[in-house]
């Protein structure tokens, strides 16, 4: 079983009405994953970094160590990521883990051997917030008849840069990655970025989960399984000159009813609205868990009417400057819209 980026201790969408419930969901889902490992009788539970969102307290470690100790068969292998990196005063340094837990604390590539599984797990932990050196570029697993698994946390320029092409030729039977919250899996190569089990921020769109993998020499059965209790869902609401705020709220209420009230929504409003209509973000937010509203709608002005009403002032002069411009020029249309809006707003003060 392969998980990563649990981020115990995080409070997603801080100060939103649902933020504390989401913080608890992160802990509850982790506990549920331990239960799944026990039910599946997994040989190994691989945790590829950022189990905690920051430096864990001793009481935090006691809680998860208790869960690990409930596993009757499973060996747990953990590395620290860039969020829960091991500094000199970290509680990770001296914590007495249960017998079935192996915490690789070194920042040097280290091997943990499990002879009864004929398996070696290679891994390394963060000792600071960043690890910019591509230290895995030239590693090679020996062809010695044992299963070799790589456990790593990274994939961007400041956090263990990874050359996936080189990794695919490194001879590992499975490569368990963390750090990137969006899941990505190359079943053919056995390189898996599992993603986070619960979404943590408004850009974590889509389902989140964990991996169950069965590995034999020459074959892999890799299953990515969703487990999150909620999703961040992007929603685009298209409006026109006939759309009133009440109608927009009805559209969004229907979406929440279909997709689920437990989910969290990022709304984008597009299109051209009646200039006299304003959409009420509080009314929309009352219908569900709304993390963000991006109102990109533009007023659909009647420029002929405005020109005749303002033919002798600045507004009429501005409109006349655009006469003859191509109606299909998006740049000129935007300039006309923004300019008229600014002039009308200034006139109303």
Short mmCIF file of C-alpha atoms in Angstrom, two decimals:
data_model
loop_
_atom_site.label_atom_id
_atom_site.label_comp_id
_atom_site.label_asym_id
_atom_site.label_seq_id
_atom_site.Cartn_x
_atom_site.Cartn_y
_atom_site.Cartn_z
CA UNK A 1 0.00 0.00 0.00
CA UNK A 2 1.35 3.41 -1.00
CA UNK A 3 0.22 6.78 0.41
CA UNK A 4 1.77 10.25 0.69
CA UNK A 5 1.07 13.86 1.62
CA UNK A 6 -1.45 13.17 4.35
CA UNK A 7 -0.54 16.50 6.01
CA UNK A 8 -1.96 15.72 9.44
CA UNK A 9 -2.36 19.04 11.28
CA UNK A 10 -3.30 21.11 8.26
CA UNK A 11 -6.45 23.24 8.36
CA UNK A 12 -7.68 23.50 4.76
CA UNK A 13 -9.47 26.71 3.73
CA UNK A 14 -8.60 28.43 6.99
CA UNK A 15 -11.43 30.56 8.44
CA UNK A 16 -14.05 29.05 6.14
CA UNK A 17 -17.09 27.54 7.91
CA UNK A 18 -16.01 24.02 6.94
CA UNK A 19 -12.26 24.34 7.67
CA UNK A 20 -12.25 22.50 11.02
CA UNK A 21 -14.34 19.67 9.59
CA UNK A 22 -11.83 19.30 6.76
CA UNK A 23 -8.93 19.22 9.25
CA UNK A 24 -10.67 16.37 11.06
CA UNK A 25 -11.38 14.60 7.76
CA UNK A 26 -7.62 14.50 7.05
CA UNK A 27 -7.08 12.61 10.33
CA UNK A 28 -10.11 10.36 9.89
CA UNK A 29 -9.13 9.35 6.36
CA UNK A 30 -5.62 8.45 7.52
CA UNK A 31 -7.09 6.24 10.25
CA UNK A 32 -9.36 4.66 7.64
CA UNK A 33 -6.34 3.92 5.44
CA UNK A 34 -4.67 2.07 8.30
CA UNK A 35 -7.84 0.01 8.57
CA UNK A 36 -7.68 -0.75 4.84
CA UNK A 37 -4.04 -1.87 5.17
CA UNK A 38 -5.10 -4.28 7.92
CA UNK A 39 -8.09 -5.56 5.94
CA UNK A 40 -5.94 -6.13 2.86
CA UNK A 41 -3.17 -7.67 4.98
CA UNK A 42 -0.66 -5.57 3.05
CA UNK A 43 2.98 -6.60 3.35
CA UNK A 44 4.18 -3.01 3.23
CA UNK A 45 2.65 0.41 3.88
CA UNK A 46 4.85 3.01 2.17
CA UNK A 47 4.42 6.64 3.30
CA UNK A 48 6.25 8.90 0.84
CA UNK A 49 6.70 12.03 2.92
CA UNK A 50 4.65 14.84 4.50
CA UNK A 51 2.72 12.59 6.83
CA UNK A 52 2.45 15.76 8.93
CA UNK A 53 1.90 19.32 7.72
CA UNK A 54 4.65 20.63 10.03
CA UNK A 55 6.93 19.43 12.81
CA UNK A 56 4.88 16.87 14.79
CA UNK A 57 4.47 17.02 18.54
CA UNK A 58 5.13 13.92 20.63
CA UNK A 59 1.41 13.48 21.24
CA UNK A 60 0.87 13.48 17.46
CA UNK A 61 3.44 10.73 17.04
CA UNK A 62 1.85 8.69 19.83
CA UNK A 63 -1.51 8.83 18.05
CA UNK A 64 -0.23 7.54 14.72
CA UNK A 65 2.14 5.05 16.33
CA UNK A 66 -0.86 3.54 18.10
CA UNK A 67 -2.54 3.10 14.71
CA UNK A 68 0.60 1.52 13.23
CA UNK A 69 0.78 -0.92 16.15
CA UNK A 70 -2.72 -2.18 15.34
CA UNK A 71 -1.42 -3.66 12.08
CA UNK A 72 -1.03 -7.42 12.51
CA UNK A 73 1.04 -8.08 9.38
CA UNK A 74 2.00 -4.82 7.70
CA UNK A 75 5.47 -3.29 7.86
CA UNK A 76 5.37 0.52 7.71
CA UNK A 77 8.17 2.46 5.98
CA UNK A 78 8.17 6.27 6.30
CA UNK A 79 10.28 9.14 5.01
CA UNK A 80 10.03 12.82 5.95
CA UNK A 81 9.07 15.35 3.29
CA UNK A 82 9.64 19.06 2.92
CA UNK A 83 6.80 19.97 5.31
CA UNK A 84 7.67 17.58 8.14
CA UNK A 85 11.43 17.64 7.50
CA UNK A 86 13.75 16.45 10.26
CA UNK A 87 15.59 19.31 11.95
CA UNK A 88 17.98 18.82 14.92
CA UNK A 89 15.17 19.25 17.48
CA UNK A 90 12.59 17.19 15.61
CA UNK A 91 10.68 14.60 17.61
CA UNK A 92 11.28 12.24 14.71
CA UNK A 93 14.91 11.88 15.80
CA UNK A 94 14.32 9.90 18.96
CA UNK A 95 10.77 8.63 18.87
CA UNK A 96 10.42 4.92 19.87
CA UNK A 97 8.34 3.54 17.04
CA UNK A 98 6.39 0.28 17.13
CA UNK A 99 8.34 -2.81 16.00
CA UNK A 100 6.66 -2.83 12.58
CA UNK A 101 7.70 0.76 11.75
CA UNK A 102 10.87 1.74 9.90
CA UNK A 103 11.46 5.49 9.71
CA UNK A 104 14.31 6.34 7.32
CA UNK A 105 15.69 9.52 8.91
CA UNK A 106 18.85 9.96 6.84
CA UNK A 107 19.11 12.48 4.00
CA UNK A 108 21.40 9.99 2.30
CA UNK A 109 19.84 7.19 0.28
CA UNK A 110 19.33 4.35 2.76
CA UNK A 111 18.23 0.74 2.35
CA UNK A 112 15.72 -0.95 4.66
CA UNK A 113 15.79 -4.72 4.23
CA UNK A 114 12.88 -7.10 4.77
CA UNK A 115 14.38 -10.57 4.18
CA UNK A 116 11.14 -12.47 4.81
CA UNK A 117 9.60 -10.46 1.94
CA UNK A 118 12.75 -10.76 -0.21
CA UNK A 119 12.46 -6.97 -0.48
CA UNK A 120 14.62 -3.88 -0.05
CA UNK A 121 13.08 -0.42 0.32
CA UNK A 122 15.35 2.49 -0.58
CA UNK A 123 14.55 5.96 0.75
CA UNK A 124 15.79 9.28 2.08
CA UNK A 125 14.29 12.05 4.22
CA UNK A 126 14.41 15.83 4.10
CA UNK A 127 16.64 17.52 6.66
CA UNK A 128 15.60 21.00 5.54
CA UNK A 129 12.71 22.57 3.67
CA UNK A 130 14.36 22.10 0.30
CA UNK A 131 16.42 19.46 -1.48
CA UNK A 132 17.53 20.99 -4.76
CA UNK A 133 20.15 18.41 -5.76
CA UNK A 134 18.98 15.66 -8.16
CA UNK A 135 20.51 12.97 -5.95
CA UNK A 136 18.53 10.14 -7.55
CA UNK A 137 19.70 10.77 -11.11
CA UNK A 138 22.27 7.98 -11.25
CA UNK A 139 21.05 5.38 -8.77
CA UNK A 140 20.81 1.76 -9.83
CA UNK A 141 19.09 -1.14 -8.11
CA UNK A 142 21.13 -4.37 -8.19
CA UNK A 143 19.87 -7.33 -10.16
CA UNK A 144 20.13 -9.75 -7.24
CA UNK A 145 16.78 -11.53 -7.36
CA UNK A 146 15.25 -9.38 -4.62
CA UNK A 147 12.43 -6.86 -4.99
CA UNK A 148 13.73 -3.28 -4.91
CA UNK A 149 11.38 -0.39 -4.11
CA UNK A 150 12.30 3.31 -4.15
CA UNK A 151 10.52 5.67 -1.75
CA UNK A 152 11.00 9.38 -2.50
CA UNK A 153 9.40 12.79 -2.05
CA UNK A 154 9.88 15.40 -4.76
CA UNK A 155 9.56 16.22 -8.41
CA UNK A 156 10.12 19.97 -8.78
CA UNK A 157 13.31 22.10 -9.03
CA UNK A 158 13.50 22.87 -5.29
CA UNK A 159 12.31 19.53 -3.99
CA UNK A 160 14.32 16.56 -5.20
CA UNK A 161 14.28 17.09 -8.99
CA UNK A 162 13.48 13.82 -10.74
CA UNK A 163 14.52 12.57 -14.16
CA UNK A 164 11.71 10.12 -14.85
CA UNK A 165 13.41 8.67 -17.91
CA UNK A 166 16.51 7.77 -15.91
CA UNK A 167 14.39 6.45 -13.03
CA UNK A 168 12.56 4.15 -15.44
CA UNK A 169 15.92 2.53 -16.28
CA UNK A 170 17.15 2.29 -12.67
CA UNK A 171 15.93 -1.27 -12.19
CA UNK A 172 13.38 -0.74 -9.40
CA UNK A 173 10.33 -2.96 -9.21
CA UNK A 174 8.23 -0.06 -7.91
CA UNK A 175 8.90 3.65 -7.36
CA UNK A 176 6.65 5.22 -4.70
CA UNK A 177 6.59 9.01 -4.94
CA UNK A 178 5.07 11.83 -2.92
CA UNK A 179 5.04 15.66 -2.94
CA UNK A 180 2.89 16.35 -6.02
CA UNK A 181 -0.70 16.38 -4.78
CA UNK A 182 -2.26 15.39 -8.11
CA UNK A 183 -2.05 11.62 -8.69
CA UNK A 184 -0.07 10.40 -11.70
CA UNK A 185 0.73 6.79 -12.47
CA UNK A 186 2.85 5.02 -15.07
CA UNK A 187 1.76 1.43 -14.50
CA UNK A 188 4.04 0.18 -17.24
CA UNK A 189 7.13 1.72 -15.63
CA UNK A 190 5.98 1.25 -12.04
CA UNK A 191 6.50 4.94 -11.23
CA UNK A 192 3.60 6.25 -9.14
CA UNK A 193 2.96 9.68 -7.68
CA UNK A 194 0.03 8.74 -5.46
CA UNK A 195 -1.18 12.25 -4.62
CA UNK A 196 -2.81 13.17 -1.30
CA UNK A 197 -5.60 11.07 0.25
CA UNK A 198 -7.68 14.19 0.97
CA UNK A 199 -7.61 17.39 -1.11
CA UNK A 200 -5.98 20.21 0.83
CA UNK A 201 -6.40 23.41 -1.16
CA UNK A 202 -8.66 24.92 -3.78
CA UNK A 203 -6.40 23.91 -6.66
CA UNK A 204 -6.56 20.21 -5.68
CA UNK A 205 -9.29 19.44 -8.18
CA UNK A 206 -10.57 15.91 -8.70
CA UNK A 207 -10.57 12.73 -6.67
CA UNK A 208 -7.78 11.81 -4.25
CA UNK A 209 -6.74 8.39 -3.00
CA UNK A 210 -4.13 5.70 -2.39
CA UNK A 211 -2.48 2.79 -4.23
CA UNK A 212 -2.64 -0.94 -3.74
CA UNK A 213 0.03 -2.74 -5.74
CA UNK A 214 0.88 -6.41 -6.15
CA UNK A 215 4.37 -6.94 -7.54
CA UNK A 216 5.93 -10.06 -8.94
CA UNK A 217 9.10 -10.34 -10.95
CA UNK A 218 8.19 -9.24 -14.45
CA UNK A 219 4.67 -8.02 -13.62
CA UNK A 220 2.83 -5.36 -11.63
CA UNK A 221 -0.82 -4.93 -10.71
CA UNK A 222 -1.20 -1.30 -9.64
CA UNK A 223 -4.57 0.02 -8.54
CA UNK A 224 -5.16 3.66 -7.67
CA UNK A 225 -8.25 3.83 -5.44
CA UNK A 226 -10.15 7.03 -4.54
CA UNK A 227 -10.84 7.55 -0.84
CA UNK A 228 -11.38 11.26 -0.17
CA UNK A 229 -14.52 12.37 1.63
CA UNK A 230 -14.78 15.56 -0.42
CA UNK A 231 -13.54 17.10 -3.67
CA UNK A 232 -12.73 20.57 -4.89
CA UNK A 233 -14.89 21.06 -7.96
CA UNK A 234 -14.43 23.89 -10.50
CA UNK A 235 -17.75 25.22 -11.79
CA UNK A 236 -18.22 27.66 -14.67
CA UNK A 237 -21.53 29.52 -14.75
CA UNK A 238 -22.31 31.12 -18.12
CA UNK A 239 -24.53 34.20 -18.00
CA UNK A 240 -26.22 36.43 -20.58
CA UNK A 241 -28.20 39.68 -20.56
CA UNK A 242 -31.29 37.81 -19.35
CA UNK A 243 -29.59 36.16 -16.35
CA UNK A 244 -30.68 37.53 -13.00
CA UNK A 245 -28.95 36.78 -9.71
CA UNK A 246 -31.85 34.54 -8.67
CA UNK A 247 -31.44 32.44 -11.83
CA UNK A 248 -27.68 32.14 -11.26
CA UNK A 249 -28.28 30.94 -7.70
CA UNK A 250 -30.78 28.37 -8.95
CA UNK A 251 -28.24 27.02 -11.44
CA UNK A 252 -25.59 26.67 -8.75
CA UNK A 253 -28.04 25.11 -6.27
CA UNK A 254 -28.84 22.43 -8.86
CA UNK A 255 -25.11 21.69 -9.29
CA UNK A 256 -24.60 21.37 -5.53
CA UNK A 257 -27.60 19.04 -5.32
CA UNK A 258 -26.15 16.84 -8.09
CA UNK A 259 -22.47 16.86 -7.07
CA UNK A 260 -22.86 16.86 -3.29
CA UNK A 261 -23.00 19.33 -0.42
CA UNK A 262 -19.87 17.79 1.09
CA UNK A 263 -17.78 19.04 -1.83
CA UNK A 264 -16.07 22.42 -2.12
CA UNK A 265 -16.65 24.61 -5.15
CA UNK A 266 -14.57 27.15 -7.03
CA UNK A 267 -16.94 29.27 -9.13
CA UNK A 268 -16.14 31.20 -12.28
CA UNK A 269 -18.83 33.42 -13.79
CA UNK A 270 -18.38 34.19 -17.49
CA UNK A 271 -20.39 35.81 -20.28
CA UNK A 272 -22.05 39.17 -20.81
CA UNK A 273 -24.64 40.35 -18.28
CA UNK A 274 -27.17 43.14 -18.12
CA UNK A 275 -25.21 46.25 -16.97
CA UNK A 276 -27.81 46.86 -14.25
CA UNK A 277 -27.40 43.35 -12.78
CA UNK A 278 -24.90 42.53 -10.05
CA UNK A 279 -24.38 38.97 -8.83
CA UNK A 280 -24.38 38.56 -5.05
CA UNK A 281 -21.42 36.44 -3.86
CA UNK A 282 -22.98 35.99 -0.41
CA UNK A 283 -26.15 34.52 -1.91
CA UNK A 284 -24.07 32.05 -3.93
CA UNK A 285 -21.86 31.14 -0.96
CA UNK A 286 -24.93 30.36 1.15
CA UNK A 287 -25.84 27.50 -1.21
CA UNK A 288 -22.75 25.35 -0.58
CA UNK A 289 -19.08 25.26 0.35
CA UNK A 290 -17.72 27.97 -1.93
CA UNK A 291 -13.96 28.47 -1.63
CA UNK A 292 -13.69 31.17 -4.28
CA UNK A 293 -15.81 33.13 -6.76
CA UNK A 294 -14.19 34.61 -9.86
CA UNK A 295 -16.64 36.95 -11.57
CA UNK A 296 -15.28 37.39 -15.08
CA UNK A 297 -18.62 38.48 -16.56
CA UNK A 298 -18.77 41.74 -18.48
CA UNK A 299 -21.66 44.17 -18.90
CA UNK A 300 -23.36 43.97 -22.29
CA UNK A 301 -23.75 47.68 -23.06
CA UNK A 302 -26.09 49.05 -25.73
CA UNK A 303 -23.45 51.24 -27.34
CA UNK A 304 -25.82 52.83 -29.86
CA UNK A 305 -28.12 53.94 -27.05
CA UNK A 306 -25.21 55.16 -24.95
CA UNK A 307 -23.76 57.10 -27.87
CA UNK A 308 -27.02 58.95 -28.54
CA UNK A 309 -27.46 59.71 -24.83
CA UNK A 310 -23.87 60.96 -24.47
CA UNK A 311 -23.02 62.26 -27.91
CA UNK A 312 -21.73 65.56 -26.50
CA UNK A 313 -19.68 64.29 -23.55
CA UNK A 314 -16.65 62.12 -22.87
CA UNK A 315 -18.62 58.87 -23.10
CA UNK A 316 -19.87 59.65 -26.59
CA UNK A 317 -16.39 60.73 -27.67
CA UNK A 318 -14.91 57.48 -26.34
CA UNK A 319 -17.48 55.33 -28.19
CA UNK A 320 -16.97 57.24 -31.44
CA UNK A 321 -13.24 56.49 -31.26
CA UNK A 322 -14.08 52.80 -31.71
CA UNK A 323 -16.53 53.22 -34.58
CA UNK A 324 -15.38 51.26 -37.61
CA UNK A 325 -13.22 48.88 -35.57
CA UNK A 326 -13.76 45.21 -36.29
CA UNK A 327 -16.56 43.75 -34.15
CA UNK A 328 -14.51 40.57 -33.92
CA UNK A 329 -11.48 42.25 -32.40
CA UNK A 330 -11.46 40.99 -28.80
CA UNK A 331 -8.77 43.51 -27.84
CA UNK A 332 -10.81 46.50 -29.03
CA UNK A 333 -13.99 45.07 -27.50
CA UNK A 334 -12.29 44.74 -24.12
CA UNK A 335 -10.92 48.27 -24.36
CA UNK A 336 -14.39 49.57 -25.19
CA UNK A 337 -16.02 47.65 -22.33
CA UNK A 338 -13.44 48.64 -19.71
CA UNK A 339 -13.34 52.26 -20.82
CA UNK A 340 -17.11 52.68 -20.77
CA UNK A 341 -17.38 50.98 -17.40
CA UNK A 342 -14.76 53.33 -15.94
CA UNK A 343 -16.43 56.41 -17.40
CA UNK A 344 -19.91 55.39 -16.21
CA UNK A 345 -18.61 54.55 -12.73
CA UNK A 346 -16.83 57.91 -12.55
CA UNK A 347 -19.98 59.73 -13.72
CA UNK A 348 -22.10 58.09 -11.00
CA UNK A 349 -19.88 59.39 -8.18
#
